[in-house]
PDB file of C-alpha atoms in Angstrom:
ATOM      1  CA  UNK A 250     144.158 124.605  76.360  1.00 73.00           C
ATOM      2  CA  UNK A 251     142.059 126.621  73.911  1.00 78.00           C
ATOM      3  CA  UNK A 252     140.052 125.040  71.134  1.00 87.00           C
ATOM      4  CA  UNK A 253     140.623 125.917  67.469  1.00 92.00           C
ATOM      5  CA  UNK A 254     137.529 128.136  67.576  1.00 91.00           C
ATOM      6  CA  UNK A 255     138.836 129.981  70.626  1.00 86.00           C
ATOM      7  CA  UNK A 256     142.236 130.489  69.015  1.00 87.00           C
ATOM      8  CA  UNK A 257     140.419 132.028  66.029  1.00 90.00           C
ATOM      9  CA  UNK A 258     138.578 134.381  68.414  1.00 86.00           C
ATOM     10  CA  UNK A 259     141.896 135.413  69.936  1.00 84.00           C
ATOM     11  CA  UNK A 260     143.314 136.072  66.477  1.00 87.00           C
ATOM     12  CA  UNK A 261     140.366 138.235  65.449  1.00 86.00           C
ATOM     13  CA  UNK A 262     140.550 140.117  68.739  1.00 82.00           C
ATOM     14  CA  UNK A 263     144.239 140.882  68.190  1.00 84.00           C
ATOM     15  CA  UNK A 264     143.678 141.958  64.582  1.00 84.00           C
ATOM     16  CA  UNK A 265     140.847 144.319  65.572  1.00 80.00           C
ATOM     17  CA  UNK A 266     143.148 146.237  67.925  1.00 74.00           C
ATOM     18  CA  UNK A 267     145.575 146.981  65.102  1.00 69.00           C
ATOM     19  CA  UNK A 268     143.024 149.416  63.624  1.00 67.00           C
ATOM     20  CA  UNK A 269     143.133 151.550  66.769  1.00 64.00           C
ATOM     21  CA  UNK A 270     146.264 153.722  66.744  1.00 51.00           C
ATOM     22  CA  UNK A 271     146.276 153.815  70.568  1.00 54.00           C
ATOM     23  CA  UNK A 272     146.560 150.049  70.786  1.00 52.00           C
ATOM     24  CA  UNK A 273     149.663 149.438  68.701  1.00 63.00           C
ATOM     25  CA  UNK A 274     150.147 146.322  66.633  1.00 81.00           C
ATOM     26  CA  UNK A 275     148.195 143.098  66.445  1.00 83.00           C
ATOM     27  CA  UNK A 276     151.348 141.298  67.558  1.00 85.00           C
ATOM     28  CA  UNK A 277     151.590 143.389  70.721  1.00 87.00           C
ATOM     29  CA  UNK A 278     147.932 142.672  71.458  1.00 88.00           C
ATOM     30  CA  UNK A 279     148.499 138.950  70.896  1.00 88.00           C
ATOM     31  CA  UNK A 280     151.464 139.021  73.291  1.00 91.00           C
ATOM     32  CA  UNK A 281     149.314 140.794  75.880  1.00 92.00           C
ATOM     33  CA  UNK A 282     146.559 138.196  75.497  1.00 90.00           C
ATOM     34  CA  UNK A 283     149.207 135.536  75.989  1.00 91.00           C
ATOM     35  CA  UNK A 284     150.361 137.151  79.244  1.00 95.00           C
ATOM     36  CA  UNK A 285     146.775 137.440  80.496  1.00 95.00           C
ATOM     37  CA  UNK A 286     146.323 133.728  79.776  1.00 92.00           C
ATOM     38  CA  UNK A 287     149.520 132.945  81.675  1.00 94.00           C
ATOM     39  CA  UNK A 288     148.102 134.893  84.637  1.00 95.00           C
ATOM     40  CA  UNK A 289     145.118 132.534  84.630  1.00 93.00           C
ATOM     41  CA  UNK A 290     142.465 134.463  82.700  1.00 94.00           C
ATOM     42  CA  UNK A 291     140.257 132.394  80.397  1.00 90.00           C
ATOM     43  CA  UNK A 292     139.229 133.525  76.896  1.00 86.00           C
ATOM     44  CA  UNK A 293     136.312 135.684  78.077  1.00 89.00           C
ATOM     45  CA  UNK A 294     138.291 137.263  80.913  1.00 94.00           C
ATOM     46  CA  UNK A 295     141.269 137.958  78.644  1.00 91.00           C
ATOM     47  CA  UNK A 296     138.968 139.746  76.205  1.00 89.00           C
ATOM     48  CA  UNK A 297     137.539 141.829  79.041  1.00 93.00           C
ATOM     49  CA  UNK A 298     140.975 142.742  80.412  1.00 95.00           C
ATOM     50  CA  UNK A 299     143.023 143.307  77.258  1.00 93.00           C
ATOM     51  CA  UNK A 300     142.007 146.928  76.541  1.00 91.00           C
ATOM     52  CA  UNK A 301     142.740 147.998  80.115  1.00 94.00           C
ATOM     53  CA  UNK A 302     146.064 146.165  80.114  1.00 95.00           C
ATOM     54  CA  UNK A 303     147.119 147.839  76.868  1.00 92.00           C
ATOM     55  CA  UNK A 304     146.124 151.233  78.324  1.00 92.00           C
ATOM     56  CA  UNK A 305     148.203 150.505  81.424  1.00 95.00           C
ATOM     57  CA  UNK A 306     151.186 149.675  79.229  1.00 93.00           C
ATOM     58  CA  UNK A 307     150.795 153.033  77.437  1.00 90.00           C
ATOM     59  CA  UNK A 308     150.591 155.225  80.551  1.00 92.00           C
ATOM     60  CA  UNK A 309     153.217 153.363  82.584  1.00 92.00           C
ATOM     61  CA  UNK A 310     155.713 152.062  79.994  1.00 91.00           C
ATOM     62  CA  UNK A 311     155.340 148.581  81.529  1.00 94.00           C
ATOM     63  CA  UNK A 312     155.757 145.575  79.278  1.00 94.00           C
ATOM     64  CA  UNK A 313     152.873 143.169  78.709  1.00 94.00           C
ATOM     65  CA  UNK A 314     154.039 140.754  81.409  1.00 95.00           C
ATOM     66  CA  UNK A 315     154.225 143.453  84.091  1.00 95.00           C
ATOM     67  CA  UNK A 316     150.933 145.084  83.137  1.00 96.00           C
ATOM     68  CA  UNK A 317     149.035 141.786  82.936  1.00 96.00           C
ATOM     69  CA  UNK A 318     150.446 140.742  86.298  1.00 96.00           C
ATOM     70  CA  UNK A 319     149.442 144.010  87.966  1.00 96.00           C
ATOM     71  CA  UNK A 320     145.905 143.904  86.565  1.00 97.00           C
ATOM     72  CA  UNK A 321     145.425 140.249  87.544  1.00 96.00           C
ATOM     73  CA  UNK A 322     146.902 140.573  91.045  1.00 94.00           C
ATOM     74  CA  UNK A 323     144.973 143.756  91.898  1.00 94.00           C
ATOM     75  CA  UNK A 324     141.679 142.216  90.802  1.00 94.00           C
ATOM     76  CA  UNK A 325     142.428 139.085  92.835  1.00 92.00           C
ATOM     77  CA  UNK A 326     143.496 140.995  95.955  1.00 89.00           C
ATOM     78  CA  UNK A 327     140.290 143.017  96.058  1.00 90.00           C
ATOM     79  CA  UNK A 328     137.861 140.312  94.918  1.00 90.00           C
ATOM     80  CA  UNK A 329     137.059 142.022  91.615  1.00 93.00           C
ATOM     81  CA  UNK A 330     136.233 140.591  88.183  1.00 96.00           C
ATOM     82  CA  UNK A 331     138.085 140.842  84.861  1.00 96.00           C
ATOM     83  CA  UNK A 332     135.264 143.057  83.578  1.00 96.00           C
ATOM     84  CA  UNK A 333     136.407 145.671  86.128  1.00 96.00           C
ATOM     85  CA  UNK A 334     139.931 145.889  84.683  1.00 96.00           C
ATOM     86  CA  UNK A 335     139.190 149.199  82.951  1.00 95.00           C
ATOM     87  CA  UNK A 336     137.964 150.665  86.222  1.00 95.00           C
ATOM     88  CA  UNK A 337     141.167 149.573  87.980  1.00 95.00           C
ATOM     89  CA  UNK A 338     143.462 151.064  85.345  1.00 96.00           C
ATOM     90  CA  UNK A 339     141.517 154.353  85.221  1.00 95.00           C
ATOM     91  CA  UNK A 340     141.992 154.641  88.982  1.00 94.00           C
ATOM     92  CA  UNK A 341     145.698 153.887  88.630  1.00 95.00           C
ATOM     93  CA  UNK A 342     145.854 156.763  86.145  1.00 94.00           C
ATOM     94  CA  UNK A 343     144.031 158.994  88.644  1.00 93.00           C
ATOM     95  CA  UNK A 344     146.501 158.032  91.386  1.00 92.00           C
ATOM     96  CA  UNK A 345     149.443 158.834  89.108  1.00 93.00           C
ATOM     97  CA  UNK A 346     147.979 162.248  88.318  1.00 91.00           C
ATOM     98  CA  UNK A 347     146.378 163.236  91.643  1.00 89.00           C
ATOM     99  CA  UNK A 348     148.595 161.490  94.200  1.00 90.00           C
ATOM    100  CA  UNK A 349     151.801 161.615  92.121  1.00 91.00           C
ATOM    101  CA  UNK A 350     152.341 157.841  92.160  1.00 92.00           C
ATOM    102  CA  UNK A 351     155.187 156.827  89.863  1.00 92.00           C
ATOM    103  CA  UNK A 352     154.417 154.003  87.443  1.00 92.00           C
ATOM    104  CA  UNK A 353     157.084 151.745  88.925  1.00 92.00           C
ATOM    105  CA  UNK A 354     155.486 152.144  92.361  1.00 91.00           C
ATOM    106  CA  UNK A 355     152.116 150.695  91.392  1.00 92.00           C
ATOM    107  CA  UNK A 356     153.087 147.005  91.620  1.00 91.00           C
ATOM    108  CA  UNK A 357     154.888 147.148  95.018  1.00 89.00           C
ATOM    109  CA  UNK A 358     152.238 149.459  96.452  1.00 89.00           C
ATOM    110  CA  UNK A 359     149.368 147.148  95.546  1.00 89.00           C
ATOM    111  CA  UNK A 360     151.162 143.979  96.680  1.00 85.00           C
ATOM    112  CA  UNK A 361     152.089 145.726  99.930  1.00 80.00           C
ATOM    113  CA  UNK A 362     148.407 146.240 100.717  1.00 85.00           C
ATOM    114  CA  UNK A 363     147.213 142.716 100.066  1.00 79.00           C
ATOM    115  CA  UNK A 364     147.351 141.288 103.608  1.00 80.00           C
ATOM    116  CA  UNK A 365     145.724 144.235 105.367  1.00 86.00           C
ATOM    117  CA  UNK A 366     143.049 144.713 102.723  1.00 84.00           C
ATOM    118  CA  UNK A 367     142.124 141.029 102.925  1.00 83.00           C
ATOM    119  CA  UNK A 368     141.860 141.074 106.731  1.00 82.00           C
ATOM    120  CA  UNK A 369     139.611 144.133 106.813  1.00 85.00           C
ATOM    121  CA  UNK A 370     137.693 143.581 103.566  1.00 84.00           C
ATOM    122  CA  UNK A 371     138.641 147.109 102.493  1.00 87.00           C
ATOM    123  CA  UNK A 372     137.625 148.259  99.032  1.00 89.00           C
ATOM    124  CA  UNK A 373     140.120 149.209  96.346  1.00 91.00           C
ATOM    125  CA  UNK A 374     138.831 152.807  96.335  1.00 91.00           C
ATOM    126  CA  UNK A 375     139.136 153.298 100.103  1.00 89.00           C
ATOM    127  CA  UNK A 376     142.629 151.835 100.250  1.00 90.00           C
ATOM    128  CA  UNK A 377     143.797 153.875  97.251  1.00 92.00           C
ATOM    129  CA  UNK A 378     142.524 157.104  98.841  1.00 90.00           C
ATOM    130  CA  UNK A 379     144.169 156.201 102.153  1.00 89.00           C
ATOM    131  CA  UNK A 380     147.525 155.555 100.490  1.00 90.00           C
ATOM    132  CA  UNK A 381     147.121 158.753  98.461  1.00 89.00           C
ATOM    133  CA  UNK A 382     146.701 160.758 101.662  1.00 87.00           C
ATOM    134  CA  UNK A 383     149.718 159.044 103.231  1.00 87.00           C
ATOM    135  CA  UNK A 384     151.778 159.726 100.101  1.00 88.00           C
ATOM    136  CA  UNK A 385     151.719 163.434 101.012  1.00 82.00           C
ATOM    137  CA  UNK A 386     154.387 162.810 103.671  1.00 81.00           C
ATOM    138  CA  UNK A 387     156.002 159.498 102.710  1.00 85.00           C
ATOM    139  CA  UNK A 388     158.809 159.461 100.134  1.00 83.00           C
ATOM    140  CA  UNK A 389     157.164 156.813  97.972  1.00 88.00           C
ATOM    141  CA  UNK A 390     153.836 155.134  97.306  1.00 90.00           C
ATOM    142  CA  UNK A 391     155.262 151.765  98.345  1.00 88.00           C
ATOM    143  CA  UNK A 392     156.261 153.111 101.774  1.00 87.00           C
ATOM    144  CA  UNK A 393     152.853 154.758 102.142  1.00 88.00           C
ATOM    145  CA  UNK A 394     151.221 151.448 101.229  1.00 89.00           C
ATOM    146  CA  UNK A 395     153.377 149.614 103.774  1.00 87.00           C
ATOM    147  CA  UNK A 396     152.261 151.983 106.522  1.00 85.00           C
ATOM    148  CA  UNK A 397     148.632 151.610 105.435  1.00 87.00           C
ATOM    149  CA  UNK A 398     148.976 147.819 105.469  1.00 86.00           C
ATOM    150  CA  UNK A 399     150.204 147.848 109.086  1.00 84.00           C
ATOM    151  CA  UNK A 400     147.350 150.171 110.082  1.00 83.00           C
ATOM    152  CA  UNK A 401     144.816 147.866 108.407  1.00 85.00           C
ATOM    153  CA  UNK A 402     146.214 144.841 110.225  1.00 84.00           C
ATOM    154  CA  UNK A 403     145.972 146.750 113.519  1.00 81.00           C
ATOM    155  CA  UNK A 404     142.350 147.661 112.795  1.00 82.00           C
ATOM    156  CA  UNK A 405     141.573 143.980 112.327  1.00 82.00           C
ATOM    157  CA  UNK A 406     142.889 143.180 115.822  1.00 82.00           C
ATOM    158  CA  UNK A 407     140.557 142.702 118.819  1.00 84.00           C
ATOM    159  CA  UNK A 408     142.652 144.912 121.124  1.00 80.00           C
ATOM    160  CA  UNK A 409     142.638 147.818 118.689  1.00 81.00           C
ATOM    161  CA  UNK A 410     138.902 147.523 118.145  1.00 85.00           C
ATOM    162  CA  UNK A 411     138.261 147.556 121.893  1.00 84.00           C
ATOM    163  CA  UNK A 412     140.470 150.608 122.407  1.00 79.00           C
ATOM    164  CA  UNK A 413     138.799 152.467 119.555  1.00 83.00           C
ATOM    165  CA  UNK A 414     135.376 151.724 121.022  1.00 85.00           C
ATOM    166  CA  UNK A 415     136.638 153.436 124.160  1.00 83.00           C
ATOM    167  CA  UNK A 416     136.837 156.739 122.274  1.00 83.00           C
ATOM    168  CA  UNK A 417     133.552 156.181 120.462  1.00 87.00           C
ATOM    169  CA  UNK A 418     134.835 154.716 117.180  1.00 87.00           C
ATOM    170  CA  UNK A 419     133.139 151.470 116.121  1.00 88.00           C
ATOM    171  CA  UNK A 420     135.190 149.400 113.683  1.00 88.00           C
ATOM    172  CA  UNK A 421     132.368 146.913 113.039  1.00 89.00           C
ATOM    173  CA  UNK A 422     128.677 147.405 112.314  1.00 86.00           C
ATOM    174  CA  UNK A 423     125.794 145.865 114.284  1.00 85.00           C
ATOM    175  CA  UNK A 424     126.100 142.637 112.250  1.00 86.00           C
ATOM    176  CA  UNK A 425     129.763 142.278 113.223  1.00 83.00           C
ATOM    177  CA  UNK A 426     131.072 143.177 109.757  1.00 86.00           C
ATOM    178  CA  UNK A 427     133.985 145.566 109.285  1.00 86.00           C
ATOM    179  CA  UNK A 428     132.835 149.048 108.320  1.00 87.00           C
ATOM    180  CA  UNK A 429     134.297 150.675 105.194  1.00 86.00           C
ATOM    181  CA  UNK A 430     137.838 151.881 105.875  1.00 85.00           C
ATOM    182  CA  UNK A 431     137.145 155.533 105.106  1.00 83.00           C
ATOM    183  CA  UNK A 432     134.090 155.500 107.368  1.00 87.00           C
ATOM    184  CA  UNK A 433     136.304 154.334 110.259  1.00 87.00           C
ATOM    185  CA  UNK A 434     138.900 156.989 109.465  1.00 84.00           C
ATOM    186  CA  UNK A 435     136.209 159.649 109.212  1.00 85.00           C
ATOM    187  CA  UNK A 436     134.783 158.676 112.627  1.00 87.00           C
ATOM    188  CA  UNK A 437     138.280 158.653 114.106  1.00 83.00           C
ATOM    189  CA  UNK A 438     138.951 162.087 112.629  1.00 82.00           C
ATOM    190  CA  UNK A 439     135.751 163.493 114.174  1.00 84.00           C
ATOM    191  CA  UNK A 440     136.360 161.937 117.605  1.00 84.00           C
ATOM    192  CA  UNK A 441     139.933 163.263 117.755  1.00 81.00           C
ATOM    193  CA  UNK A 442     139.245 166.667 116.194  1.00 80.00           C
ATOM    194  CA  UNK A 443     139.806 168.582 119.447  1.00 81.00           C
ATOM    195  CA  UNK A 444     142.946 166.693 120.450  1.00 80.00           C
ATOM    196  CA  UNK A 445     146.350 168.313 120.051  1.00 80.00           C
ATOM    197  CA  UNK A 446     148.861 166.599 117.778  1.00 76.00           C
ATOM    198  CA  UNK A 447     150.776 165.300 120.816  1.00 81.00           C
ATOM    199  CA  UNK A 448     147.644 163.974 122.528  1.00 80.00           C
ATOM    200  CA  UNK A 449     146.470 162.343 119.296  1.00 74.00           C
ATOM    201  CA  UNK A 450     149.844 160.667 118.750  1.00 74.00           C
ATOM    202  CA  UNK A 451     149.912 159.363 122.325  1.00 76.00           C
ATOM    203  CA  UNK A 452     146.325 158.090 122.213  1.00 75.00           C
ATOM    204  CA  UNK A 453     146.762 156.253 118.920  1.00 73.00           C
ATOM    205  CA  UNK A 454     150.096 154.803 120.044  1.00 72.00           C
ATOM    206  CA  UNK A 455     148.338 153.220 123.039  1.00 72.00           C
ATOM    207  CA  UNK A 456     145.734 151.761 120.682  1.00 68.00           C
ATOM    208  CA  UNK A 457     148.139 150.178 118.211  1.00 64.00           C
ATOM    209  CA  UNK A 458     151.814 150.006 117.345  1.00 63.00           C
ATOM    210  CA  UNK A 459     153.611 153.286 116.796  1.00 60.00           C
ATOM    211  CA  UNK A 460     154.093 152.387 113.134  1.00 62.00           C
ATOM    212  CA  UNK A 461     150.376 151.779 112.605  1.00 60.00           C
ATOM    213  CA  UNK A 462     149.521 154.869 114.626  1.00 63.00           C
ATOM    214  CA  UNK A 463     151.846 156.869 112.405  1.00 69.00           C
ATOM    215  CA  UNK A 464     149.823 155.899 109.346  1.00 74.00           C
ATOM    216  CA  UNK A 465     146.504 156.795 110.960  1.00 77.00           C
ATOM    217  CA  UNK A 466     147.863 160.076 112.354  1.00 79.00           C
ATOM    218  CA  UNK A 467     149.126 161.077 108.913  1.00 81.00           C
ATOM    219  CA  UNK A 468     145.740 160.427 107.310  1.00 82.00           C
ATOM    220  CA  UNK A 469     143.918 162.357 110.033  1.00 82.00           C
ATOM    221  CA  UNK A 470     146.432 165.205 109.738  1.00 81.00           C
ATOM    222  CA  UNK A 471     145.903 165.296 105.962  1.00 81.00           C
ATOM    223  CA  UNK A 472     142.129 165.496 106.505  1.00 82.00           C
ATOM    224  CA  UNK A 473     142.620 168.340 108.979  1.00 83.00           C
ATOM    225  CA  UNK A 474     144.731 170.268 106.480  1.00 83.00           C
ATOM    226  CA  UNK A 475     142.301 169.434 103.698  1.00 83.00           C
ATOM    227  CA  UNK A 476     142.499 169.111  99.930  1.00 85.00           C
ATOM    228  CA  UNK A 477     141.861 171.718  97.270  1.00 86.00           C
ATOM    229  CA  UNK A 478     139.094 170.907  94.793  1.00 85.00           C
ATOM    230  CA  UNK A 479     138.930 171.954  91.131  1.00 81.00           C
ATOM    231  CA  UNK A 480     137.346 175.286  92.070  1.00 87.00           C
ATOM    232  CA  UNK A 481     140.129 176.145  94.532  1.00 89.00           C
ATOM    233  CA  UNK A 482     138.031 175.470  97.636  1.00 91.00           C
ATOM    234  CA  UNK A 483     139.757 173.734 100.550  1.00 91.00           C
ATOM    235  CA  UNK A 484     137.811 170.706 101.804  1.00 88.00           C
ATOM    236  CA  UNK A 485     138.547 169.085 105.161  1.00 86.00           C
ATOM    237  CA  UNK A 486     137.451 165.975 107.041  1.00 84.00           C
ATOM    238  CA  UNK A 487     134.443 164.147 105.625  1.00 83.00           C
ATOM    239  CA  UNK A 488     134.147 166.637 102.758  1.00 87.00           C
ATOM    240  CA  UNK A 489     137.710 165.822 101.640  1.00 87.00           C
ATOM    241  CA  UNK A 490     137.005 162.085 101.685  1.00 87.00           C
ATOM    242  CA  UNK A 491     133.770 162.553  99.770  1.00 88.00           C
ATOM    243  CA  UNK A 492     135.600 164.667  97.184  1.00 88.00           C
ATOM    244  CA  UNK A 493     138.135 161.903  96.533  1.00 89.00           C
ATOM    245  CA  UNK A 494     135.415 159.257  96.444  1.00 88.00           C
ATOM    246  CA  UNK A 495     133.553 161.261  93.805  1.00 89.00           C
ATOM    247  CA  UNK A 496     136.760 161.795  91.851  1.00 89.00           C
ATOM    248  CA  UNK A 497     137.378 158.043  91.760  1.00 88.00           C
ATOM    249  CA  UNK A 498     133.785 157.379  90.723  1.00 87.00           C
ATOM    250  CA  UNK A 499     134.247 159.776  87.801  1.00 88.00           C
ATOM    251  CA  UNK A 500     137.507 158.318  86.466  1.00 88.00           C
ATOM    252  CA  UNK A 501     136.021 156.386  83.534  1.00 86.00           C
ATOM    253  CA  UNK A 502     138.198 156.954  80.473  1.00 84.00           C
ATOM    254  CA  UNK A 503     141.040 158.611  82.430  1.00 85.00           C
ATOM    255  CA  UNK A 504     143.714 156.157  81.281  1.00 85.00           C
ATOM    256  CA  UNK A 505     142.806 156.479  77.596  1.00 80.00           C
ATOM    257  CA  UNK A 506     142.728 160.289  77.791  1.00 83.00           C
TER     258      UNK A 506
END
């Protein structure tokens, strides 16, 4: 439903990408713009998302339809704008490098998180870090995402919230709004720090389903073991979460590099 003037803008946009060796041909760019339009992006949004989508195609070997679909769906699931497409793709690149996500896992992993993320209002960054921590023990990112999704749905439940309050972990703030996911996990990690693995497993299983508890236990266990930063220092608990948060904040340009 574009006007003649808008079609001309699309044409010029596609031609301009042909001068950048990283972008490929003008035809490929035009096909990508077409797929973004089919996903529901308007002219402005397509222009904002096309560079990121082309980068995603390069690092993942997806075709334009798959890449456009992943960018669109991820933005929609987490309430983000087309202008944030580059940020999303840079963080996908980080997850592939840091958490060893395979390219073909990105789509099922993100779609597997949609319900839980919506219920809890969890940010893209927090969910990605949580799945990254779970990926240390699960065979695939999609299975890690499935476990995270169940845990998120449990956290949204009244029973779980009441049980967590019993051990001093508040899921909601004083205004009744869900706290950031990683803040909840950090509080849970602190409150259970002195528990044995068996006691922790039993306590979390009484709070939620064993499947959801398994996801939370794995994250807490990963925080106890810690992560190694670029200098070789092992960071645990809150320091490990803060390290990953900073890493995600500093991902600009990762996909292109």
